[in-house]
XYZ file of N, CA, C and O in Angstrom:
756
model
N 0.930 -1.494 0.078
C 0.298 -0.315 -0.053
C 0.944 1.419 -0.163
O 1.684 1.642 0.690
N 0.002 2.189 -0.784
C 0.737 3.562 -1.032
C 1.291 4.174 0.157
O 0.008 4.022 1.072
N 2.090 5.138 0.842
C 2.873 5.851 2.224
C 1.355 6.895 1.740
O 1.208 7.763 0.653
N 1.049 7.648 2.564
C -0.275 8.732 2.718
C 1.217 9.649 2.339
O 1.860 9.926 3.413
N 0.360 10.994 1.468
C 1.838 12.229 1.659
C 1.646 12.767 0.666
O 1.417 11.628 -0.273
N 3.469 13.030 -0.031
C 2.924 12.798 -1.360
C 3.659 12.018 -1.770
O 4.056 11.047 -1.202
N 3.695 12.789 -3.634
C 3.829 11.092 -4.065
C 5.271 10.427 -4.346
O 5.833 11.774 -4.360
N 5.088 9.466 -4.689
C 6.624 9.304 -4.734
C 8.106 9.968 -5.977
O 6.276 10.284 -6.507
N 8.883 9.674 -5.992
C 9.080 10.678 -7.334
C 8.720 10.029 -8.149
O 8.841 8.769 -8.634
N 8.176 11.083 -9.131
C 8.071 10.202 -10.851
C 6.954 9.677 -10.708
O 7.195 8.452 -10.855
N 6.119 9.913 -10.075
C 5.371 8.451 -10.306
C 4.349 8.983 -11.655
O 3.915 7.567 -11.885
N 4.288 9.927 -12.097
C 3.548 10.445 -13.240
C 4.664 9.804 -14.528
O 4.393 10.273 -15.746
N 6.203 9.721 -14.746
C 6.843 9.475 -15.221
C 7.480 8.371 -15.246
O 6.951 7.387 -14.940
N 8.948 8.479 -16.122
C 9.367 7.064 -15.762
C 10.924 7.242 -15.766
O 11.759 8.796 -15.892
N 11.796 6.648 -14.720
C 12.917 7.424 -13.945
C 14.305 7.116 -14.916
O 14.003 5.070 -14.790
N 15.549 7.762 -14.839
C 16.910 6.763 -14.825
C 16.952 7.377 -13.662
O 17.501 7.963 -13.629
N 17.711 5.839 -13.389
C 17.888 5.722 -12.181
C 17.755 6.195 -10.999
O 15.720 6.805 -11.350
N 17.891 7.101 -9.930
C 17.281 7.494 -9.216
C 17.019 8.794 -9.185
O 16.147 9.122 -7.788
N 17.191 9.607 -10.100
C 17.237 11.290 -10.017
C 16.582 12.148 -10.921
O 16.546 12.780 -11.241
N 16.558 11.167 -11.649
C 15.688 11.201 -13.651
C 14.631 11.486 -13.495
O 14.837 9.643 -13.707
N 13.991 11.844 -14.403
C 12.699 11.803 -14.433
C 12.377 11.940 -15.561
O 12.540 13.508 -16.478
N 11.891 10.793 -17.453
C 11.718 11.826 -18.111
C 9.653 11.685 -18.263
O 9.874 11.144 -17.604
N 9.473 11.642 -19.654
C 7.574 12.034 -19.782
C 7.455 10.652 -19.861
O 7.874 10.313 -20.066
N 6.146 10.521 -19.268
C 5.077 9.386 -19.400
C 4.522 9.038 -20.840
O 5.276 8.141 -21.074
N 4.951 10.328 -22.138
C 4.961 9.503 -23.249
C 6.394 8.972 -23.993
O 5.665 8.787 -25.009
N 7.458 9.585 -23.073
C 8.110 8.812 -23.951
C 8.839 6.825 -23.742
O 8.981 6.256 -24.821
N 7.383 6.529 -22.214
C 8.052 5.129 -22.418
C 9.045 4.502 -21.639
O 8.950 3.601 -22.268
N 9.750 5.241 -22.017
C 11.382 5.043 -20.982
C 11.748 5.766 -20.567
O 11.231 7.022 -21.096
N 12.912 6.008 -20.527
C 13.978 6.789 -20.078
C 15.390 6.830 -20.469
O 16.236 5.865 -19.701
N 15.354 7.876 -21.086
C 17.516 7.734 -21.691
C 17.850 6.334 -22.289
O 16.762 5.062 -22.484
N 18.994 6.277 -22.095
C 19.645 5.012 -22.797
C 19.289 5.147 -24.535
O 18.817 6.222 -25.454
N 20.480 4.069 -25.615
C 20.147 4.233 -26.369
C 18.910 4.644 -27.294
O 17.976 3.772 -26.649
N 18.400 5.681 -28.305
C 17.597 5.571 -29.135
C 16.754 6.840 -28.326
O 15.340 7.001 -28.774
N 17.144 7.168 -26.869
C 15.805 7.576 -26.473
C 15.218 9.415 -26.764
O 14.379 9.429 -27.027
N 16.442 9.529 -28.248
C 16.093 10.722 -28.591
C 14.453 10.788 -29.352
O 13.808 11.491 -30.367
N 14.492 9.053 -30.282
C 13.810 9.089 -30.415
C 12.226 8.438 -30.192
O 11.440 8.380 -30.688
N 12.186 8.796 -29.054
C 10.882 8.057 -27.983
C 10.319 9.063 -28.407
O 10.401 10.312 -29.118
N 8.742 8.840 -28.610
C 7.442 10.522 -28.018
C 8.062 10.901 -27.231
O 7.977 11.122 -26.389
N 8.691 12.567 -27.971
C 8.490 13.111 -26.853
C 10.071 14.214 -27.119
O 9.864 15.389 -26.402
N 10.536 13.289 -27.150
C 12.169 13.511 -28.205
C 13.114 13.409 -26.596
O 13.197 13.401 -26.147
N 14.344 14.486 -27.477
C 15.296 13.917 -26.777
C 15.233 14.820 -25.046
O 15.804 14.814 -24.181
N 14.389 16.173 -25.896
C 14.166 17.221 -24.072
C 13.788 16.866 -23.331
O 13.966 16.800 -21.814
N 12.760 15.480 -23.651
C 12.057 14.898 -22.484
C 12.137 13.390 -22.172
O 12.178 12.873 -21.476
N 12.910 13.017 -23.582
C 13.260 11.163 -22.795
C 14.302 10.894 -22.789
O 14.546 10.177 -22.870
N 15.777 11.910 -22.402
C 17.408 11.660 -22.480
C 17.685 12.442 -21.545
O 17.396 13.385 -21.438
N 18.116 11.380 -20.888
C 18.383 12.564 -19.125
C 19.737 12.990 -19.464
O 19.773 13.886 -18.607
N 20.467 12.926 -20.242
C 21.505 13.980 -20.777
C 20.494 15.262 -20.319
O 20.784 15.901 -20.334
N 20.457 14.729 -21.472
C 19.735 16.976 -21.851
C 18.017 17.306 -20.998
O 18.920 18.069 -20.593
N 17.607 16.087 -19.658
C 17.138 16.962 -18.634
C 18.120 17.145 -17.829
O 17.871 18.133 -16.445
N 19.280 16.277 -17.877
C 20.313 17.465 -16.315
C 20.699 18.089 -16.635
O 20.814 19.568 -16.065
N 20.655 18.353 -18.075
C 21.562 19.677 -18.595
C 20.754 19.763 -18.289
O 20.988 21.774 -17.479
N 19.180 20.434 -19.010
C 18.029 21.989 -18.386
C 18.435 21.452 -16.477
O 18.318 23.733 -17.034
N 18.295 21.580 -16.278
C 18.459 21.079 -14.646
C 17.595 21.670 -13.531
O 17.443 22.201 -12.447
N 16.152 21.993 -14.396
C 15.275 21.643 -13.591
C 14.824 21.059 -12.522
O 14.175 19.294 -12.981
N 14.533 21.005 -11.541
C 13.930 20.524 -9.925
C 12.696 20.200 -10.380
O 11.628 21.312 -10.043
N 12.589 18.800 -9.905
C 10.851 18.285 -9.887
C 10.296 19.459 -8.465
O 10.871 19.426 -7.363
N 9.255 19.716 -8.679
C 8.241 20.569 -7.802
C 7.583 19.315 -6.791
O 7.253 19.747 -6.593
N 6.949 18.022 -7.446
C 6.701 17.067 -6.080
C 6.727 16.110 -7.330
O 7.338 15.682 -8.175
N 6.013 14.888 -6.582
C 6.535 13.515 -6.957
C 5.911 13.122 -7.894
O 5.894 12.135 -8.624
N 4.826 14.291 -8.454
C 3.587 13.916 -10.060
C 4.141 14.413 -11.229
O 3.976 14.543 -12.457
N 5.545 15.491 -10.837
C 6.065 16.182 -11.703
C 7.129 15.584 -12.896
O 7.148 14.032 -12.307
N 6.943 15.766 -14.271
C 7.795 14.596 -14.663
C 8.970 16.125 -15.744
O 8.280 16.910 -15.647
N 10.147 15.831 -16.325
C 10.521 16.133 -17.500
C 11.790 16.438 -16.255
O 12.110 17.929 -16.647
N 12.294 16.544 -15.246
C 13.311 17.048 -14.023
C 13.918 15.957 -13.353
O 13.594 14.786 -13.613
N 14.507 16.802 -12.013
C 15.635 16.060 -11.430
C 15.059 15.663 -10.293
O 14.261 17.052 -9.439
N 15.679 14.845 -9.178
C 14.519 14.977 -8.101
C 14.654 15.481 -7.198
O 14.398 16.475 -6.109
N 16.594 16.255 -7.663
C 17.284 17.329 -6.764
C 18.622 17.619 -7.204
O 18.400 17.442 -8.510
N 18.681 18.529 -6.690
C 20.019 19.564 -7.487
C 21.352 18.917 -7.474
O 21.687 18.416 -6.412
N 21.661 18.326 -8.282
C 23.632 17.673 -8.418
C 24.755 18.781 -7.377
O 23.696 19.603 -6.951
N 25.013 17.821 -6.561
C 26.473 17.965 -6.073
C 27.210 19.031 -6.775
O 27.477 20.524 -6.006
N 27.139 19.822 -8.070
C 27.948 20.218 -8.627
C 26.376 21.595 -8.847
O 27.297 22.869 -9.243
N 26.073 21.299 -9.160
C 24.942 23.002 -9.247
C 24.408 23.229 -7.184
O 24.409 22.823 -7.312
N 24.628 24.260 -8.108
C 23.653 25.563 -6.806
C 22.832 26.052 -6.559
O 22.467 26.221 -8.367
N 21.359 25.928 -6.641
C 20.655 26.763 -6.036
C 20.293 27.990 -7.257
O 19.459 27.876 -7.732
N 21.392 28.635 -7.057
C 21.343 30.072 -8.000
C 21.560 29.483 -9.665
O 21.048 30.168 -10.057
N 22.246 28.626 -9.470
C 22.139 28.299 -11.031
C 21.261 27.910 -11.646
O 21.037 27.575 -12.630
N 20.461 26.805 -10.378
C 19.602 26.108 -11.242
C 18.142 26.905 -11.774
O 18.174 27.540 -11.477
N 17.761 26.755 -13.007
C 16.890 27.221 -13.829
C 15.572 26.799 -13.273
O 14.795 25.697 -12.780
N 14.646 27.937 -12.874
C 12.996 28.333 -11.697
C 12.248 28.758 -13.575
O 11.665 28.691 -14.203
N 12.645 26.992 -14.215
C 11.620 26.729 -15.111
C 9.943 26.086 -15.209
O 10.100 25.537 -13.453
N 8.752 26.539 -15.364
C 7.962 25.488 -15.249
C 8.014 24.877 -15.490
O 8.170 24.392 -16.004
N 6.866 23.636 -14.836
C 6.572 22.320 -15.149
C 5.832 22.234 -16.984
O 5.643 23.314 -16.998
N 6.113 21.194 -17.623
C 6.108 20.770 -19.032
C 4.876 21.274 -18.929
O 3.737 19.846 -18.065
N 4.245 21.685 -20.501
C 3.162 21.929 -20.812
C 2.424 20.145 -21.203
O 2.966 19.625 -21.798
N 1.404 20.664 -20.685
C 0.348 19.208 -20.972
C 0.345 18.628 -23.137
O 0.867 20.051 -23.127
N 0.666 17.701 -22.907
C 0.871 17.252 -24.281
C -0.318 17.765 -25.357
O 0.229 17.407 -26.549
N -2.031 17.861 -24.792
C -2.405 17.876 -25.607
C -3.238 16.706 -25.355
O -4.736 16.774 -25.643
N -3.067 15.916 -24.561
C -3.469 14.342 -25.224
C -3.261 13.615 -23.681
O -1.964 13.636 -22.937
N -4.487 12.919 -23.110
C -3.868 12.225 -21.661
C -2.957 11.346 -22.067
O -2.744 10.903 -22.590
N -2.677 11.052 -20.773
C -1.535 9.748 -20.529
C -2.402 8.640 -21.430
O -3.537 8.015 -20.541
N -1.886 7.271 -21.804
C -2.144 6.208 -21.698
C -2.403 5.614 -20.913
O -1.697 5.680 -19.373
N -3.691 4.804 -20.502
C -4.028 4.300 -19.387
C -3.160 2.537 -19.024
O -2.344 2.514 -19.966
N -2.320 2.578 -17.935
C -2.021 1.998 -17.313
C -2.787 0.425 -17.884
O -3.699 0.001 -18.172
N -1.966 -0.658 -18.383
C -2.781 -1.928 -18.896
C -3.075 -2.169 -17.341
O -2.620 -2.605 -16.786
N -4.038 -2.621 -17.416
C -4.625 -3.737 -16.391
C -4.236 -5.370 -16.544
O -4.246 -5.574 -17.294
N -4.588 -5.599 -14.981
C -3.482 -7.337 -15.120
C -2.117 -6.780 -15.174
O -0.809 -6.182 -15.048
N -1.945 -8.276 -14.391
C -0.338 -9.360 -14.799
C 0.447 -8.766 -15.518
O 1.328 -9.192 -15.851
N -0.059 -8.811 -16.764
C 0.617 -8.633 -18.459
C 1.266 -7.557 -18.461
O 1.922 -7.746 -20.174
N 0.652 -6.646 -18.047
C 1.304 -5.918 -18.364
C 3.064 -5.561 -18.642
O 3.262 -6.504 -17.821
N 3.847 -5.023 -19.262
C 5.052 -5.710 -19.332
C 6.062 -4.780 -18.722
O 5.749 -3.299 -18.532
N 7.016 -5.277 -18.227
C 7.607 -5.009 -16.863
C 6.944 -4.737 -15.902
O 7.711 -3.101 -14.967
N 6.281 -4.816 -15.804
C 5.167 -4.128 -14.835
C 6.317 -4.548 -13.080
O 5.707 -4.116 -12.139
N 7.123 -5.775 -13.313
C 8.134 -5.063 -11.801
C 9.597 -4.162 -12.690
O 9.854 -4.962 -11.316
N 9.643 -3.784 -12.556
C 11.020 -3.321 -13.044
C 10.357 -2.283 -14.004
O 10.287 -1.127 -13.389
N 11.792 -1.378 -14.464
C 11.914 -0.092 -15.255
C 12.207 -1.275 -16.837
O 12.531 -1.027 -17.754
N 11.493 0.022 -17.320
C 11.313 0.349 -19.262
C 12.212 1.314 -19.673
O 12.868 1.684 -18.925
N 13.573 0.465 -20.440
C 13.862 1.794 -21.762
C 13.635 1.439 -23.207
O 13.171 0.383 -23.433
N 12.478 2.426 -22.740
C 11.720 2.820 -24.387
C 10.635 1.455 -24.491
O 10.790 0.610 -23.436
N 10.342 1.108 -25.747
C 9.250 0.310 -25.376
C 9.796 -1.526 -25.345
O 8.470 -2.055 -25.229
N 10.790 -1.353 -25.118
C 11.232 -3.006 -25.904
C 12.085 -3.936 -24.460
O 12.368 -5.055 -24.967
N 12.485 -2.719 -23.700
C 13.696 -3.289 -22.468
C 13.402 -2.947 -21.511
O 12.853 -2.132 -21.267
N 13.251 -4.346 -20.529
C 12.838 -3.771 -19.276
C 14.047 -4.834 -18.045
O 14.997 -5.217 -18.152
N 14.464 -3.715 -17.132
C 15.647 -3.448 -16.506
C 14.960 -3.833 -14.924
O 13.701 -4.482 -14.788
N 15.840 -4.800 -14.060
C 15.678 -5.097 -12.659
C 15.201 -4.403 -11.664
O 15.265 -2.527 -11.710
N 14.629 -4.411 -11.289
C 13.797 -3.049 -10.118
C 14.761 -2.766 -9.536
O 15.032 -1.936 -9.053
N 16.398 -4.013 -8.761
C 16.770 -2.908 -7.866
C 17.754 -2.401 -8.391
O 17.953 -1.105 -8.026
N 17.793 -1.979 -9.936
C 18.158 -0.387 -10.435
C 17.544 0.806 -10.080
O 18.639 2.048 -10.317
N 16.626 1.307 -10.101
C 16.013 2.076 -9.816
C 15.668 2.664 -11.103
O 14.952 3.865 -10.662
N 16.073 2.517 -12.697
C 15.833 2.534 -13.226
C 16.332 2.122 -14.554
O 16.455 0.807 -14.203
N 16.882 2.778 -15.795
C 17.041 1.642 -17.061
C 17.666 2.554 -18.242
O 17.304 2.962 -18.089
N 19.056 2.221 -17.857
C 19.978 1.925 -18.960
C 20.411 3.821 -18.676
O 19.866 4.729 -17.841
N 20.549 4.479 -20.134
C 22.159 6.016 -19.264
C 22.863 5.786 -18.914
O 23.517 4.998 -18.707
N 23.488 6.872 -19.675
C 24.954 7.608 -18.492
C 25.243 6.625 -16.799
O 24.237 6.844 -16.155
N 25.998 5.922 -17.052
C 25.961 5.373 -15.621
C 25.018 4.136 -14.926
O 25.594 3.622 -13.699
N 24.495 3.911 -16.258
C 23.505 2.367 -15.668
C 23.907 1.445 -15.153
O 24.013 0.520 -14.415
N 25.417 0.951 -15.076
C 26.515 0.000 -14.711
C 26.248 0.237 -13.071
O 26.908 -0.767 -12.802
N 26.538 1.119 -12.612
C 26.768 1.841 -10.977
C 25.514 1.676 -10.900
O 25.641 1.504 -8.945
N 24.185 0.847 -11.104
C 23.398 1.338 -10.787
C 22.896 -0.070 -10.035
O 23.812 -1.117 -9.980
N 22.091 0.259 -8.986
C 22.313 -1.382 -8.070
C 21.687 -2.259 -8.712
O 20.440 -2.587 -9.567
N 22.581 -3.461 -9.163
C 22.155 -4.672 -9.969
C 23.341 -4.501 -11.533
O 23.005 -5.579 -11.368
N 23.925 -3.656 -11.529
C 25.412 -3.424 -12.038
C 25.113 -3.788 -13.235
O 23.651 -3.317 -14.347
N 25.546 -3.337 -15.074
C 25.536 -3.640 -16.201
C 24.704 -4.203 -16.961
O 23.659 -3.733 -17.988
N 24.138 -5.225 -16.021
C 24.274 -6.772 -17.103
C 22.712 -6.784 -16.447
O 21.669 -7.591 -17.249
N 21.608 -6.363 -15.353
C 20.070 -5.940 -15.242
C 19.442 -4.214 -15.663
O 18.960 -4.153 -15.523
N 21.111 -3.639 -15.330
C 20.813 -1.926 -15.389
C 20.525 -1.509 -17.037
O 20.494 -0.033 -16.650
N 21.447 -1.620 -17.198
C 21.876 -1.039 -18.758
C 21.066 -2.377 -20.158
O 21.302 -3.820 -20.453
N 20.621 -1.442 -21.314
C 19.823 -1.852 -21.868
C 20.294 -2.479 -22.695
O 20.105 -3.569 -23.663
N 21.793 -2.072 -23.481
C 22.815 -2.986 -24.234
C 23.111 -3.851 -23.895
O 22.993 -4.769 -25.289
N 23.060 -4.087 -22.802
C 23.846 -5.314 -22.073
C 22.390 -6.380 -22.040
O 22.494 -7.451 -22.438
N 20.880 -5.723 -21.953
C 20.121 -6.466 -22.116
C 19.826 -7.041 -23.277
O 19.708 -8.035 -23.710
N 19.547 -6.541 -24.292
C 19.707 -6.168 -25.770
C 20.535 -7.733 -26.302
O 20.205 -8.423 -27.255
N 21.533 -7.712 -25.772
C 22.919 -8.271 -26.508
C 22.023 -9.668 -25.989
O 23.062 -10.821 -26.228
N 22.361 -9.776 -24.207
C 21.717 -11.369 -24.019
C 20.936 -12.470 -25.031
O 20.731 -13.087 -25.087
N 19.612 -10.906 -25.242
C 18.357 -11.337 -26.271
C 17.462 -12.162 -25.670
O 16.678 -12.392 -26.320
N 17.219 -12.976 -24.219
C 16.225 -12.864 -23.772
C 15.007 -12.421 -23.898
O 14.429 -10.905 -23.163
N 14.051 -12.726 -23.925
C 12.874 -12.085 -24.005
C 11.944 -12.856 -23.120
O 12.413 -13.855 -22.645
N 11.020 -11.732 -22.060
C 10.304 -12.654 -21.313
C 9.301 -12.964 -20.830
O 8.798 -12.771 -22.828
N 8.484 -13.952 -20.751
C 8.083 -14.938 -20.519
C 6.750 -14.297 -19.702
O 5.825 -14.862 -20.772
N 6.662 -12.982 -19.216
C 5.452 -12.593 -19.077
C 5.360 -11.311 -18.968
O 6.848 -10.614 -19.511
N 4.272 -10.302 -17.983
C 4.462 -8.978 -17.981
C 5.741 -8.927 -16.648
O 5.903 -7.637 -16.894
N 5.640 -9.661 -16.229
C 6.075 -9.055 -14.641
C 7.816 -9.482 -14.619
O 8.702 -9.665 -13.328
N 7.814 -10.494 -15.480
C 9.596 -10.447 -15.961
C 10.221 -9.710 -15.908
O 10.016 -8.854 -17.216
N 11.514 -9.773 -15.655
C 12.642 -8.354 -15.458
C 14.110 -9.556 -16.946
O 14.155 -10.116 -16.506
N 14.795 -7.680 -16.062
C 16.595 -8.242 -17.109
C 15.584 -8.872 -18.394
O 16.342 -10.136 -18.562
N 14.804 -8.779 -19.181
C 14.100 -9.266 -20.379
C 13.776 -8.346 -21.900
O 14.313 -7.020 -21.390
N 13.975 -8.578 -22.864
C 13.128 -7.945 -24.167
C 11.882 -8.343 -24.188
O 10.768 -9.213 -24.046
N 10.695 -7.494 -24.244
C 9.057 -7.606 -24.553
C 9.697 -8.761 -25.699
O 8.896 -9.287 -25.843
N 10.339 -8.452 -27.201
C 10.332 -9.794 -28.037
C 11.163 -9.735 -28.825
O 11.646 -8.416 -28.431
N 11.524 -10.444 -29.197
C 12.383 -10.526 -30.700
C 12.905 -8.981 -31.272
O 11.575 -8.672 -31.668
N 13.736 -8.803 -31.316
C 14.279 -7.993 -32.222
C 13.845 -7.992 -34.296
O 14.166 -8.852 -34.015
N 13.802 -6.700 -35.009
C 13.432 -7.505 -35.927
C 14.701 -7.822 -36.238
O 14.813 -9.233 -37.402
N 16.077 -7.933 -36.250
C 17.247 -8.622 -36.534
C 17.426 -10.052 -35.353
O 17.979 -10.740 -36.536
N 16.570 -10.805 -34.646
C 16.676 -11.370 -34.105
C 15.451 -12.413 -34.604
O 14.750 -12.245 -34.983
N 16.217 -13.909 -35.335
C 14.757 -14.616 -34.932
C 15.072 -15.485 -34.503
O 16.227 -15.478 -33.807
N 13.942 -16.525 -33.975
C 13.958 -16.894 -32.516
C 14.478 -17.789 -32.365
O 15.517 -18.204 -30.991
N 14.781 -18.825 -33.585
C 16.014 -19.975 -33.370
C 17.305 -19.642 -32.776
O 18.918 -19.574 -32.259
N 17.630 -17.271 -33.007
C 19.303 -17.420 -33.393
C 18.404 -16.842 -31.235
O 19.918 -16.473 -30.289
N 17.935 -16.415 -30.829
C 17.323 -16.462 -29.339
C 18.538 -17.135 -28.219
O 17.619 -18.212 -28.566
N 18.937 -16.778 -27.105
C 18.794 -17.847 -26.147
C 17.982 -18.001 -25.524
O 16.740 -17.039 -24.668
N 17.109 -18.654 -24.755
C 16.545 -19.246 -24.466
C 16.758 -19.673 -23.340
O 17.279 -20.989 -22.495
N 17.159 -18.581 -22.529
C 17.734 -18.488 -20.794
C 16.659 -18.474 -19.923
O 15.742 -18.166 -20.293
N 16.395 -19.502 -18.828
C 16.164 -19.051 -17.549
C 15.409 -17.803 -17.239
O 16.390 -16.560 -17.246
N 14.943 -17.023 -16.537
C 14.852 -15.991 -15.844
C 15.649 -16.164 -15.079
O 16.063 -16.961 -14.123
N 16.102 -14.591 -14.848
C 17.142 -14.171 -13.586
C 17.389 -15.059 -12.054
O 15.968 -15.248 -11.702
N 18.377 -15.633 -11.548
C 17.981 -16.002 -10.205
C 17.447 -14.947 -9.281
O 18.168 -13.744 -9.730
N 16.758 -15.345 -8.322
C 16.797 -13.605 -6.792
C 18.074 -13.548 -6.555
O 17.507 -12.702 -6.099
N 18.900 -14.184 -6.377
C 19.937 -13.367 -5.437
C 20.681 -13.200 -5.926
O 21.725 -12.046 -5.207
N 20.492 -12.255 -7.300
C 20.925 -10.425 -7.513
C 22.282 -11.029 -8.482
O 23.318 -10.117 -8.584
N 22.936 -12.474 -8.345
C 24.021 -12.604 -9.783
C 23.153 -13.108 -10.069
O 22.871 -14.442 -10.422
N 23.936 -13.572 -11.179
C 23.588 -13.895 -12.343
C 24.028 -15.675 -13.042
O 25.660 -15.810 -12.126
N 23.801 -16.704 -12.874
C 24.306 -17.925 -12.884
C 25.691 -18.128 -13.899
O 25.146 -17.034 -14.898
N 26.190 -18.721 -13.544
C 27.849 -19.215 -14.084
C 27.597 -20.018 -15.549
O 25.935 -20.397 -15.655
N 28.448 -19.337 -15.718
C 27.887 -19.508 -17.511
C 28.097 -21.294 -17.763
O 29.023 -21.814 -17.415
N 27.622 -22.078 -18.826
C 27.229 -23.565 -18.449
C 29.148 -23.374 -19.442
O 28.974 -22.861 -20.342
N 29.710 -24.848 -19.075
C 31.234 -24.710 -19.871
C 30.137 -25.688 -21.140
O 29.429 -26.043 -21.413
N 31.464 -25.006 -22.283
C 31.016 -25.303 -23.349
C 32.205 -27.147 -23.894
O 32.915 -26.802 -24.000
N 30.858 -27.035 -23.836
C 31.631 -29.284 -23.812
C 32.887 -29.438 -23.092
O 33.383 -28.885 -22.021
N 33.519 -31.263 -23.249
C 34.422 -31.538 -23.002
C 35.372 -30.715 -22.804
O 36.432 -29.926 -24.259
N 36.296 -31.143 -22.475
C 37.812 -29.680 -22.490
C 38.947 -30.586 -22.183
O 38.932 -32.204 -21.783
């Protein structure tokens, strides 16, 4: 159950790491191709949001930073109003347990990182809790594991056009221990 009081940081958008919030229209936050997400680079790429320097006014605000970075002083931060509404209501959340990446963080519409990461992809994702294999979209995409259901994490929504089902690795979901399984030995030595 949600605690009473102010909304959690970035409750109406998508997080990139623990301090950057992108617009809901993006479908994810940061990472390769974020400039092509609905909303463009200014609303969907963490580097541009960080460069803008606007601090979120509350937990429901988007296209903003959770707090000023150590390198920024309040006097330097731009006092910009929240972004204007896009003219269309945000897409409703899918009902039921089948919503893609319901237990993790999305990077774009097809990559799902672990919940422990606090975000998915972007600069510094390898330093998020979970490391590069669970928190960086490029490594998840390289692994090629397709999500088994909407609650699965560290996986792809579906095979990319460049991947055929025969090429995709049929790997089990990651173990809950937080460490990836040891690679299988490649034949007799």
